[in-house]
PDB file of C-alpha atoms in Angstrom:
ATOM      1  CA  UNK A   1      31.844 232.321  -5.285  1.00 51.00           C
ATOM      2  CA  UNK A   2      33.690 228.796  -5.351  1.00 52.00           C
ATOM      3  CA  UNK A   3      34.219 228.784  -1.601  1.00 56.00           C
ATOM      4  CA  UNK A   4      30.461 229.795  -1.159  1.00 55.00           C
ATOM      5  CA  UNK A   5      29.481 227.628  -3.236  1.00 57.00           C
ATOM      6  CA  UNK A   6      31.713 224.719  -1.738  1.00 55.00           C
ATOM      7  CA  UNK A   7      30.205 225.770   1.639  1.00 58.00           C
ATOM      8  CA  UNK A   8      26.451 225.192   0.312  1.00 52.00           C
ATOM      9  CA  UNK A   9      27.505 221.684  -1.173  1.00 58.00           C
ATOM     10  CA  UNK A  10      29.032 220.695   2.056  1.00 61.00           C
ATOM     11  CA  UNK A  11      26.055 222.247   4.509  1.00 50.00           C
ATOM     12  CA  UNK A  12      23.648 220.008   1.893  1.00 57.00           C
ATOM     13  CA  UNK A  13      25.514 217.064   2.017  1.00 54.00           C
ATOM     14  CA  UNK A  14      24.745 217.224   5.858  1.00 60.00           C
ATOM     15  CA  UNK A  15      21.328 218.256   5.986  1.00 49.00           C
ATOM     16  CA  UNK A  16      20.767 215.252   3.502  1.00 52.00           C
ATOM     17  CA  UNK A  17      22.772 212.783   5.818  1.00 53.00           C
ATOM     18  CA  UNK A  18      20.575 213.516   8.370  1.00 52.00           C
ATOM     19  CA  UNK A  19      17.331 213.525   6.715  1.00 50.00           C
ATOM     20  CA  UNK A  20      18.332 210.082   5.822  1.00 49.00           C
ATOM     21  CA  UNK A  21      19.153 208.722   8.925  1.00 51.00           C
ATOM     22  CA  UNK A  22      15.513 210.166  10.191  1.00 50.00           C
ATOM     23  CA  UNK A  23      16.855 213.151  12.125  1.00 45.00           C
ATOM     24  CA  UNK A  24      15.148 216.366  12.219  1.00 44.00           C
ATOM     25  CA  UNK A  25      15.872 219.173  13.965  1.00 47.00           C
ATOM     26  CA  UNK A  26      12.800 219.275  16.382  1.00 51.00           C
ATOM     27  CA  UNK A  27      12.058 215.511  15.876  1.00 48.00           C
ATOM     28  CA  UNK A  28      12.845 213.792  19.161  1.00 54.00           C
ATOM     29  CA  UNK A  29      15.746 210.665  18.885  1.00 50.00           C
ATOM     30  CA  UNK A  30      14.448 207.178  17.673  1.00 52.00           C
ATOM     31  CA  UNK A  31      14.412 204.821  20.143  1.00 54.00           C
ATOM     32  CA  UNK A  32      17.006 202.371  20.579  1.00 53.00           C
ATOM     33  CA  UNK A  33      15.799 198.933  18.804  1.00 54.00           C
ATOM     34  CA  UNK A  34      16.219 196.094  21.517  1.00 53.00           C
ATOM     35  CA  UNK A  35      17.103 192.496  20.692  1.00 51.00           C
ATOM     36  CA  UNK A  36      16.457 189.762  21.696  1.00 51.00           C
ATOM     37  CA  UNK A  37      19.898 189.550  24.134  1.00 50.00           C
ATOM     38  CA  UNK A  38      19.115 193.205  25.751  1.00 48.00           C
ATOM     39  CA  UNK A  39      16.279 191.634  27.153  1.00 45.00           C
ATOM     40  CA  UNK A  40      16.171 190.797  30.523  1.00 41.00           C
ATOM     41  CA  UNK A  41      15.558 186.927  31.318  1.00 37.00           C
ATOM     42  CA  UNK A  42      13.249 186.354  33.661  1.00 40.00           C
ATOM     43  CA  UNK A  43      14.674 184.749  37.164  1.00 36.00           C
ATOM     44  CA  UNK A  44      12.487 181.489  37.715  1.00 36.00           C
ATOM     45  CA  UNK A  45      14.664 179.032  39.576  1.00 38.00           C
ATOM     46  CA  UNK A  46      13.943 181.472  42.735  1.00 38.00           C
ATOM     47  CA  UNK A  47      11.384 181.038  45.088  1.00 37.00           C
ATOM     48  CA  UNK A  48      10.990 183.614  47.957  1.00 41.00           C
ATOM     49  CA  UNK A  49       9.139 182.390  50.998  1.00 39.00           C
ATOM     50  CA  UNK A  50       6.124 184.312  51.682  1.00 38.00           C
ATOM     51  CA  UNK A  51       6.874 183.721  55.225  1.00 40.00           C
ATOM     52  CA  UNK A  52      10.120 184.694  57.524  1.00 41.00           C
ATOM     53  CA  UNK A  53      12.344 181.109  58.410  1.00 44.00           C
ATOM     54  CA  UNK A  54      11.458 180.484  61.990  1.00 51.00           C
ATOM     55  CA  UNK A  55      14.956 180.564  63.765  1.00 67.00           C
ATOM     56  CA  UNK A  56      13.735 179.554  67.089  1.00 85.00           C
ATOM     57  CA  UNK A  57      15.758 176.530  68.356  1.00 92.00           C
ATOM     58  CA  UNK A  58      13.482 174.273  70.559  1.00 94.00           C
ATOM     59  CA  UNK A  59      15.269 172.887  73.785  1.00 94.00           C
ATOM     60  CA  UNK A  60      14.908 168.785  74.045  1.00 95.00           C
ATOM     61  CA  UNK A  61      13.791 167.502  77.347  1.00 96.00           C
ATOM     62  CA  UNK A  62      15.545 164.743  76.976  1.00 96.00           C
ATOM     63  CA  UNK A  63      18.801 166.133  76.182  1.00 96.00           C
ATOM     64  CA  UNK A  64      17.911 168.210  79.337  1.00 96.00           C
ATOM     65  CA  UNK A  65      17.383 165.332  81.643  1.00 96.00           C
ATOM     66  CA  UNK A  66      21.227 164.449  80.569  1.00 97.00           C
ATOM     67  CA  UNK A  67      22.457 167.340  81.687  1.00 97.00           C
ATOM     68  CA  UNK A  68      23.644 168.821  85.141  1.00 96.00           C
ATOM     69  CA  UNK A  69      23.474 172.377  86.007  1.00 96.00           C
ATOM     70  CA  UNK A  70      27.029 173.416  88.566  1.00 95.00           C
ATOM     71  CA  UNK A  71      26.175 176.387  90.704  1.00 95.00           C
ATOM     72  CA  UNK A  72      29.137 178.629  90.775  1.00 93.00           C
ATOM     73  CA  UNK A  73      30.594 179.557  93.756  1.00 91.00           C
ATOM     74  CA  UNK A  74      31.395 182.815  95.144  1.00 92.00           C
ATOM     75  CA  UNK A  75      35.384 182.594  94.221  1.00 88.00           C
ATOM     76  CA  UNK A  76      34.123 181.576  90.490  1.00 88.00           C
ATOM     77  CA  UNK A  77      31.523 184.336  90.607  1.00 89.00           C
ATOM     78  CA  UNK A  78      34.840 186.967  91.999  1.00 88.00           C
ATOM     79  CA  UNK A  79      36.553 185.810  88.365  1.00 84.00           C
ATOM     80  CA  UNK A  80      34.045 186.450  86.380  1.00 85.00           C
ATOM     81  CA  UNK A  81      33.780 190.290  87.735  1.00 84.00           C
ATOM     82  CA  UNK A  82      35.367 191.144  84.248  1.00 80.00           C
ATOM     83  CA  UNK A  83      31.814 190.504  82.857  1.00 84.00           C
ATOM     84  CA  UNK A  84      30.039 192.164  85.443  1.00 85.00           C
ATOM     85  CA  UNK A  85      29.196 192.003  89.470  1.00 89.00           C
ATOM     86  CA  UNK A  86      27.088 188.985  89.647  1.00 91.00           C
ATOM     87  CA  UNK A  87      25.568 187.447  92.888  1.00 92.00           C
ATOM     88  CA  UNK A  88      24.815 184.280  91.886  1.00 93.00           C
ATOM     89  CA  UNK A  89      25.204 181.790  88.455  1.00 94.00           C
ATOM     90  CA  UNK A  90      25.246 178.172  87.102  1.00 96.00           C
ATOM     91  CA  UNK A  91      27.001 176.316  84.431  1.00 96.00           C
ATOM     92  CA  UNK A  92      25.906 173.464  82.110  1.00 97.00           C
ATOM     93  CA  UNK A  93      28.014 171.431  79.824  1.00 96.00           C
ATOM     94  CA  UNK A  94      27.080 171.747  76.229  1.00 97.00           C
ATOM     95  CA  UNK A  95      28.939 168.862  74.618  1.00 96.00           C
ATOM     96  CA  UNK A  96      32.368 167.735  74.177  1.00 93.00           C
ATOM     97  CA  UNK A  97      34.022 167.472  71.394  1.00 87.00           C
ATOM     98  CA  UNK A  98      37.664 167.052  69.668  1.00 85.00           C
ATOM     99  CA  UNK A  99      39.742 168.002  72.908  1.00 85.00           C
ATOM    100  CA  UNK A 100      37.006 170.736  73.430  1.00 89.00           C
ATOM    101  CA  UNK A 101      34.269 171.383  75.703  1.00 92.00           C
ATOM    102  CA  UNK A 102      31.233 174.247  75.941  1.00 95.00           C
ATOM    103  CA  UNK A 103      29.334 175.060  78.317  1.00 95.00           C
ATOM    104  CA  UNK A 104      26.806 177.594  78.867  1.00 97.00           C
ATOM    105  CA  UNK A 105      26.878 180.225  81.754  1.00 95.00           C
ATOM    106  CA  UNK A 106      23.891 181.828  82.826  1.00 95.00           C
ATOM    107  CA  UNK A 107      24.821 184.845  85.808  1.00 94.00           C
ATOM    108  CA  UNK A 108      22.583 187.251  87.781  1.00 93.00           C
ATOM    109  CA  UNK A 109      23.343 190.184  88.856  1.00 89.00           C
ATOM    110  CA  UNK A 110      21.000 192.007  91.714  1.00 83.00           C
ATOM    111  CA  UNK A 111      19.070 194.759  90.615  1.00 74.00           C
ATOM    112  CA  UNK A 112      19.051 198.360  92.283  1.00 73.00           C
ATOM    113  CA  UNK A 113      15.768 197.479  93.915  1.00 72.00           C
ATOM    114  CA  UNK A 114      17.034 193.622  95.727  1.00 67.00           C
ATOM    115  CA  UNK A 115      13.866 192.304  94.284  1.00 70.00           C
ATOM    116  CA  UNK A 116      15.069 192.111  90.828  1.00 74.00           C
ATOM    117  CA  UNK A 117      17.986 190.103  88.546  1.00 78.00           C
ATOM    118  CA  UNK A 118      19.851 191.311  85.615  1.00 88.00           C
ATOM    119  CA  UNK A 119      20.835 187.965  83.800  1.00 91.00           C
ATOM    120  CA  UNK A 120      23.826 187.670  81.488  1.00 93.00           C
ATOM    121  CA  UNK A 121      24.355 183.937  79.532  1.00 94.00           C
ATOM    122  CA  UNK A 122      27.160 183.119  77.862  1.00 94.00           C
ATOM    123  CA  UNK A 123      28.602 180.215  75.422  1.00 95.00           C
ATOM    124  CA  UNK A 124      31.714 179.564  76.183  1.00 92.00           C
ATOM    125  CA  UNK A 125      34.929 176.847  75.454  1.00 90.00           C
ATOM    126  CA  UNK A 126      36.830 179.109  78.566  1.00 83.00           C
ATOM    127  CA  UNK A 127      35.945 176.892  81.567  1.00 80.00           C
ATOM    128  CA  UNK A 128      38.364 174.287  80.373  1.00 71.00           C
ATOM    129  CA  UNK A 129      41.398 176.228  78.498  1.00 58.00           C
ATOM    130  CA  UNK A 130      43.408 177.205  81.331  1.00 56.00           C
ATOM    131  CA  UNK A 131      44.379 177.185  84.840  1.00 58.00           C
ATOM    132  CA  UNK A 132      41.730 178.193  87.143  1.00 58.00           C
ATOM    133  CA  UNK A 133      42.830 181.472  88.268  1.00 60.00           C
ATOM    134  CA  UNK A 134      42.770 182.251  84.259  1.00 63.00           C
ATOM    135  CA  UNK A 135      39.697 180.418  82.700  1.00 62.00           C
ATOM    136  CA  UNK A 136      37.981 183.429  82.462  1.00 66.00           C
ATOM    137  CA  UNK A 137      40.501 184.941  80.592  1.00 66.00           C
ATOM    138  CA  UNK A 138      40.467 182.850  77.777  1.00 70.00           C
ATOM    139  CA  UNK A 139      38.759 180.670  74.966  1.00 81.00           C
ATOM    140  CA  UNK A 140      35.600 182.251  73.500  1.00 87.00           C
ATOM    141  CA  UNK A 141      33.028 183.802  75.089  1.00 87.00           C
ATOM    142  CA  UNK A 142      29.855 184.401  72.957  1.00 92.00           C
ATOM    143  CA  UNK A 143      27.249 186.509  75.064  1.00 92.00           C
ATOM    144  CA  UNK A 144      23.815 185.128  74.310  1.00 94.00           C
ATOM    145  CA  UNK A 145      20.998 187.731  73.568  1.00 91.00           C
ATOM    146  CA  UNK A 146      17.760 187.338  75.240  1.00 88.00           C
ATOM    147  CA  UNK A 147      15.931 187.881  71.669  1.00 90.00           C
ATOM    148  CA  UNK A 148      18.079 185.484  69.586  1.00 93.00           C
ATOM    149  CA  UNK A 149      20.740 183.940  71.462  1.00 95.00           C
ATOM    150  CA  UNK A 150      22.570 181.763  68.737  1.00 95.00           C
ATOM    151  CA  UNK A 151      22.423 184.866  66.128  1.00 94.00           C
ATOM    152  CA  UNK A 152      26.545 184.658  66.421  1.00 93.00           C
ATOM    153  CA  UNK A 153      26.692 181.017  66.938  1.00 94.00           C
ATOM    154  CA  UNK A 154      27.344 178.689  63.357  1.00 93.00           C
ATOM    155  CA  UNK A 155      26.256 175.453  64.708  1.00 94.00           C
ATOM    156  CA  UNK A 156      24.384 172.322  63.054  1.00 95.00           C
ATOM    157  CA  UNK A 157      21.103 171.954  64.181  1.00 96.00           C
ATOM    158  CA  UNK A 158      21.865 168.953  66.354  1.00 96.00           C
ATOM    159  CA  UNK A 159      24.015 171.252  68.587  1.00 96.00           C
ATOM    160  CA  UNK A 160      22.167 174.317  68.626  1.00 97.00           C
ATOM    161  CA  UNK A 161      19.311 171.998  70.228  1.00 97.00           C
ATOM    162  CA  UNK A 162      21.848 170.567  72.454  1.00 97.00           C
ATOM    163  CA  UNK A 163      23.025 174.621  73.654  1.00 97.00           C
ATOM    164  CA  UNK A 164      19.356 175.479  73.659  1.00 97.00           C
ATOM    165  CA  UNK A 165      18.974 172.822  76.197  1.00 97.00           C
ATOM    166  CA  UNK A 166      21.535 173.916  78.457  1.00 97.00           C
ATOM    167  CA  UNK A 167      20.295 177.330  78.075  1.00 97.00           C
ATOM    168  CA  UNK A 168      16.957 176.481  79.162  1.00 97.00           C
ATOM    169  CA  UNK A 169      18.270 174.481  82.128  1.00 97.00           C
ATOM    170  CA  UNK A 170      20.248 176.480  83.453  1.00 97.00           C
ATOM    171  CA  UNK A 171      17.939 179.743  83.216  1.00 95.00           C
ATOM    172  CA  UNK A 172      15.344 177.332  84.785  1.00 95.00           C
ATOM    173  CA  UNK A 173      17.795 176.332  87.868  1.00 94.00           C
ATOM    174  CA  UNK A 174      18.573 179.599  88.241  1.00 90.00           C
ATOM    175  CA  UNK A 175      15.276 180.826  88.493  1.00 84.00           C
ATOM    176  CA  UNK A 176      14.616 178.136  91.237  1.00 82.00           C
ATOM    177  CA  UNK A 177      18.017 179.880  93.664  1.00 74.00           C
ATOM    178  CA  UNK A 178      17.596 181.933  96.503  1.00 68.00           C
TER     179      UNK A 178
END
């Protein structure tokens, strides 16, 4: 009778613990009391444009008009075959700058119909790094897409104008060869 009674004590000393602490047997949980700290604070040093960053770089005419556009000829057209089998392309000097120089490439390549051009630009520092049988070997070669062509390029502003520019003229002389 001791042990059942010593069972009883021990069964009531539980049920009471848990009356006391609000738990029931059906009752759902309490909910957790939040402090102050659990709160979130709210971010307001953050301001979200409503509108997308325009990324389009605008060429400068007057950058342009310092420029010169080099038609490549057909043994500097043969080198570049490692890019693709152009017929005709131009180069313009981007700027020059701590023992380096860039220049943009712009290349066609004749469509299947002889009416048409496939065009390929590139930014490049290769025109300059090496001998001439090898400048197409080497340095960087970033090719430009038609959608956003400085997307891989981390220039200042000042020089993506400047690249823009070069881009523009020599996609305009191009446009004006035979």
């Amino acid at each position: 009778m001791v042990n059942a009674r010593h069972k009883l004590a021990i069964l009531g000393a539980i049920v009471t613990g848990l009356f006391l602490a609000g738990c029931t047997a059906n009752a759902p949980a309490p909910a957790p009391e939040t402090t102050q700290e659990e709160t979130p604070a709210e971010v307001t040093d953050r301001v979200e444009d409503s509108e997308p960053k325009d990324k389009t770089v605008e060429p400068d005419e007057e950058v342009m008009s310092s420029m010169t556009c080099v038609p490549l000829d057909d043994a500097q057209l043969e080198k570049l075959r490692l890019f693709g089998l152009f017929e005709r392309g131009v180069t313009v000097e981007v700027l020059q700058e701590e023992n380096e120089t860039w220049w943009v490439l712009v290349a066609d390549s004749a469509g299947e119909d002889g009416d048409s051009w496939t065009r390929s630009a590139y930014l490049t520092n290769g025109l300059d790094q090496a001998p001439a049988e090898e400048r197409y070997r080497s340095g960087t070669w970033i090719e430009l897409d038609e959608r956003d062509p400085w997307e891989n390029v981390d220039w200042d502003e000042e020089r993506l104008v400047r690249a823009q520019s070069a881009l523009t003229l020599a996609e305009q002389t191009l446009g004006e060869l035979p």
